[in-house]
Amino acid sequence: MSSDSQLDAPDAFMLQLFRTEVETQVALLNDGLLALEREPHTTTGLTTLMRAAHSIKGAARVVHLAAAEQVAHALEDCFVAAQSGTVHFTGKHIEGLLRGVDMLLRLAPASQPGETPAQAPQSAEIEALLSTLAEIVTPTVAPSPPVLPPPVTLEPSRFPEPGSKDRVLRVTAEHLHQLLGLAGESLVASRWLPPYIESLRHVKKSQMALSEMLDTLWDSLQGLPLPAHVATYMQAAQRQVTACRQTLAERLSELELFGHRADTLADRLYRAALASHMRPFEDGVQGFPRMVRDLARQLDKQVQLEILGRVTAVDRDILERLEAPLSHLLRNAVVHGIETPAERLAAGKVATGTIRLEARHQDGMLAISVTDDGCGADVAQLRQRIVTQQLASAEVAQALSDAEVIEFLFLPAFSTATMVTELAGRGVGLDVVRSMAQTVGGSVHTRTVPGQGMGFYLQLPLTLSVVRALLAEIGGEPYAFPLARLDRVLLVPHTDVAVYEDSQYVTVDDEPVRLVAAHEVLDVQPGSTQEETLAIIVLSDRYDRYGLVVERFLDETDLVVHPLDARLGKIPDISAAALLEDGSPVLIIDVEDMVRSAATLLSGRPWRMQRAAVQATASSRKRVLVVDDSLTVRTGQRQLLEQQGYAVEVAGDGMEGWNAVRLGHYDLVITDVDMPRLDGFELVRRIKHDVHLQHLPVILVSYKGRPEDRQRGIAVGAQAYFSKSDVHEPVFLQTVMALVAKP
Amino acid sequence: MEQQANWHPTSLLVQEQDAPRAADALSVLIFRLGTRHVALPTAICKEVAERGPIHTLPHRRHPLLLGLVNIRGTLQPCLSLSQLLGLPRGDDETASPRSAQQFLVVENQGDLWVFLVDAIYSIQDMTITAIQSVPTTPEAGMAPYVGGSFSYEAHDVLYLDLEGVWTTLRKAMQ
C-alpha cells in the first residue's frame, strides 16, 4: 500500500462500508418510490425517502465520491420539494427518481474487489440525470397550477416508524457459528449444576442424621450422673450442628436459585443465538418489486407483485439461496404467465395481472409459493416440446399425465420460451429451482389451471442450522439420522427376519426390505447388542430401500449442525457433526450417501475393499465409474464394460458421481447428461476444475445427439460425447480403451 | 466426588510476563504420554481441557486420527501424539485412567489440533541452549520430532519440535 495518497483516498474498508450503506438505503428508496407510484397522494413515505437520500449524501461525502453526493443531494431536493407540497410526483418523475437510485448503486464501488465494475457511469450521463432531477424540482416549462393541497396526512414523527426494521449489521457466518457454539456450550455447562446441587443435598441429609444422632445421644444421657463439662460440650455441639444445618440450607437454596437462573439464561442465550441465524423473509426479496415492475414495463404488461409473509423468519443460509430461484420464478411468471392487458381483458380478467409471493411456516417447514393469475402452462404445447427436444417418443409423451408433463419443466435445459429473449428462456430451466430445493432437503411442486394461472410451491426446512434427528448407536457410538429422511423406524423380533439366499429381510408395508448392518456400511467395529429385538431404520432413495440394523435407538433430539472440519474432506456417509446435550460429539448421517453405500456393500462389491485391492495391484484392472440416473442404463453399461475386463462402479446421479470421483481412484468416468441434483455438464466441469482430477478422462453419454449438445459437452471438457444409441457400437469401446490406456 | 468436567483452560496457561528473560528463553509445557515425559513450547499451546468423549470417524482408519472432540462448543479433530512418536501404546497399565487424561489444544496457523495426553504437569522456563546441550537418545521413529531434552523432577523430558509435523497431521486427516 502506498502511503502518499493515503490522506485523501478512503481505504477499501470505508468503501466497503459505503457500499453496504448504499445497498440498504437503495432498498428503502426503491420501496418508497414504488409505493408512491401506486398511491401518488400519500406523503407518509417521503420522510423515509428524504432520510435515505440524506444518509447517502453524508456517507458519500465521507468517502469523497462527489458524483454520488450530487445525485443523492438532487434526490433529497426532490423529496423535500414533494414534502413541502410544491411538487407532485407524476409517473415520469418517479421514473427519473428511480434512475437516480440506480445511479447511486452504480456509483458505489463494487462490493467484491474482483467484481467487474458494472458499467461505470459517464459524467455526461450523470449530468443528464442531475438536470432531469433538477427539472422535477423547478420545471423549466410553466409549472402546472398548484393542485389542491393534498389531504393533510399526519407525518409520522421523525423517529423511526414503528415496525421499521432494526439496524442491520453484517456479521460473518463464522462469528455467528462461534456464537452458537459458545451458547451451546454454556447450555451444556449449565447442566452441570443440578447434579452438583443434588450431591450437596446428600451432605445436608448426612448432617441431619448427625444432628439426630446427637439428639439421641443427649436423650440417652438424660438421668445419668454426668460431669458438668460434658453437658456443656454436648449443648455446644448441638448448637454448632444446628448452625451448620441452617447455613447449609441457606447456601443450598441460594445455589438452587442461581442454578435456575443460569439454566434459564443459558437457554435464552442459546435460543437468541439460534434466532440470529434467522432473518425476516422481506430481507431476501427487496429487489423483486423493482425487478417485476421494470420487466413488466419492457413487455408492456401490467403486473402487480404482492408479497405476503414479509416477517416470516427464514434461515439466513436458505434466504440467500432463495434469491436466484425466486427471481427465476418471478421472471417466468411475468414473461410467460401474465398476459398482455388486451389478452387479459379479452379473457374476461382485469387488465392488471397479479403475482403473489408468499412465505409462511407450515407443519414445521417453510412454505414459499409463487402464484400468478396468468394463462397457466399449456400442457399440449409442453407435450409437443418434449417430443421435439427428443426427451421422449411421441407415444410416451401422449401417455404422460398432465402432472408428469409439467415435471419436464424441471429438467435441465428444458425451456418453454418460444423465443430466447434477453428476459427469460436463456436455456436455464426451472431445474435451478428444483436443485436448490433438493440441496437443502426440500421439494417443489407445481399446480396449473389452463387460462387461470400457475403456482409453484416450495417446501423447505425452516433452518439449516438445526436438524431434528433420531439418535442411534452404531459401533458403540451415537449417530444422528435426520427425521425428515427416515422412512420407518422398527423394532423387530429376530424371529420375524426371513433369510433368503444369504440375505436377511423383514417385511415392511407388505414389501420385503433387505437388511444391512449399519456398522458394516460405516466400516466401524460392531458394538454390543443384547436386545431381543433388532433396531432397524428403513432408508430409501429413488432406487433402493434398505433396513439399516443399528445396535439401539437412543433418543430423538434437535441438533445444531456443525459443518465437518474442512481438513477432513468428505467422509463417506456423513454429512455433518453436532454436539449432544451432554457435550459429546455425534455424527450426522448423509442418508443419500448411506443408501448408496448400502447398495454397493450388498451388491458384494464394496468399493472400499476394491480400492485397497487396486492399490495393491495397481496395474491389473482399469477402473471405470458409470454415472446415470437410470438403473437400466447403469446396469447395461456396467455389464458391457465388465465383459471387457474393466472394474466398474456406478453412481445414481451427478452429485453421487462427484462424491465418488473424489473418493475413489478411477481411470475413466462415463456420465449421463440429464440427471437430478447435478447434471453431467456440471460434473465434467467440476472434475476439470479440480486440481487432482483434471486429468481424469470423461465420456458424456446422452439421449441428445444434436451437434450443439456435442459441442457443449466438449466445451466443458469431456473427452468424448456419445448418444445413447451409439453405446453398443464398437467405436464406444474403442474410445473407452483409448482413453483408459493413456498414461 | 470425582472432579467434574472443568471446561475452563487451566490457569497454567496464563503466561507470566514479569521477570526479565534470557535472549534464548523458552517456556515449555511438560506433559506425559504413557511413560514418557514430553514438552512443547508453551507459545503454541492454546488450552488444556478435561478429556471428553472422542467420536471415531467412519471409513477413516489412520492410526494418528482418533476422532472428533468437543472443545468449547466446537468440534475439533483429536490426534494421537504417542502414535506420531511411535511410543508404545499407552492404554494399558502405563496409562492414566481415562478420567485423568486431558486434551491439549495446540494452534498452528489458525488451525486447532487436539492431542490426547495422559497428564499435564507444569510450565517451565528453560533456555534453548540448555535444552539442546543435553545429548538425547530418542527411540527410533521419534527422532525427526525431537529438538532436545532436559531434566524435570528426575525425569528425562523430550522437547518436541513440531515444525514439519503439521504436514503429517494434515495427511492423517484425509
GROMACS .gro file of C-alpha atoms in nm, chain A residues 181 185 192 196 477-479 521-524 562 565 567-568 570-574 577-579 583-587 608, chain B residues 1 4-5 7 53-61 65 68-70 72-77 111-113 170 173-174:
model
   58
  181GLY     CA    1  -2.108  -2.290   1.960
  185GLU     CA    2  -2.150  -2.488   2.546
  192TRP     CA    3  -2.353  -2.950   3.533
  196TYR     CA    4  -2.387  -3.091   4.188
  477GLU     CA    5  -2.111  -4.456   1.935
  478PRO     CA    6  -2.402  -4.220   1.867
  479TYR     CA    7  -2.505  -4.130   1.512
  521VAL     CA    8  -2.175  -4.987   0.594
  522LEU     CA    9  -1.981  -4.739   0.805
  523ASP     CA   10  -1.683  -4.972   0.828
  524VAL     CA   11  -1.655  -4.948   1.207
  562HIS     CA   12  -2.169  -2.813   1.270
  565ASP     CA   13  -1.387  -2.964   0.963
  567ARG     CA   14  -0.933  -3.052   0.692
  568LEU     CA   15  -1.121  -3.381   0.699
  570LYS     CA   16  -1.562  -3.554   0.254
  571ILE     CA   17  -1.626  -3.850   0.480
  572PRO     CA   18  -1.849  -4.110   0.313
  573ASP     CA   19  -2.198  -4.144   0.464
  574ILE     CA   20  -2.151  -3.844   0.694
  577ALA     CA   21  -2.142  -3.325   1.306
  578ALA     CA   22  -2.316  -3.195   1.618
  579LEU     CA   23  -2.296  -3.191   1.995
  583GLY     CA   24  -2.144  -3.209   2.520
  584SER     CA   25  -2.037  -3.529   2.348
  585PRO     CA   26  -1.987  -3.528   1.972
  586VAL     CA   27  -2.224  -3.703   1.733
  587LEU     CA   28  -2.203  -3.754   1.357
  608ARG     CA   29  -1.361  -4.962  -0.032
  744MET     CA   30  -1.660  -3.691   4.449
  747GLN     CA   31  -1.642  -3.281   3.743
  748ALA     CA   32  -1.565  -3.172   3.391
  750TRP     CA   33  -1.429  -2.660   3.078
  796PRO     CA   34  -1.566  -3.841   2.465
  797ILE     CA   35  -1.388  -3.894   2.130
  798HIS     CA   36  -1.617  -3.984   1.840
  799THR     CA   37  -1.436  -4.202   1.589
  800LEU     CA   38  -1.478  -4.128   1.220
  801PRO     CA   39  -1.619  -4.398   0.996
  802HIS     CA   40  -1.410  -4.502   0.695
  803ARG     CA   41  -1.106  -4.337   0.849
  804ARG     CA   42  -0.852  -4.585   0.971
  808LEU     CA   43  -0.657  -3.970   1.384
  811LEU     CA   44  -1.371  -3.563   1.679
  812VAL     CA   45  -1.386  -3.395   2.019
  813ASN     CA   46  -1.574  -3.104   2.171
  815ARG     CA   47  -1.555  -2.516   2.383
  816GLY     CA   48  -1.856  -2.591   2.173
  817THR     CA   49  -1.664  -2.652   1.853
  818LEU     CA   50  -1.575  -2.988   1.705
  819GLN     CA   51  -1.205  -3.041   1.653
  820PRO     CA   52  -1.001  -3.335   1.530
  854ASP     CA   53  -0.592  -2.435   1.289
  855LEU     CA   54  -0.653  -2.606   1.619
  856TRP     CA   55  -0.520  -2.955   1.684
  913ARG     CA   56  -0.287  -3.293   0.764
  916MET     CA   57  -0.684  -3.618   0.837
  917GLN     CA   58  -0.762  -3.701   0.476
   0.00000   0.00000   0.00000
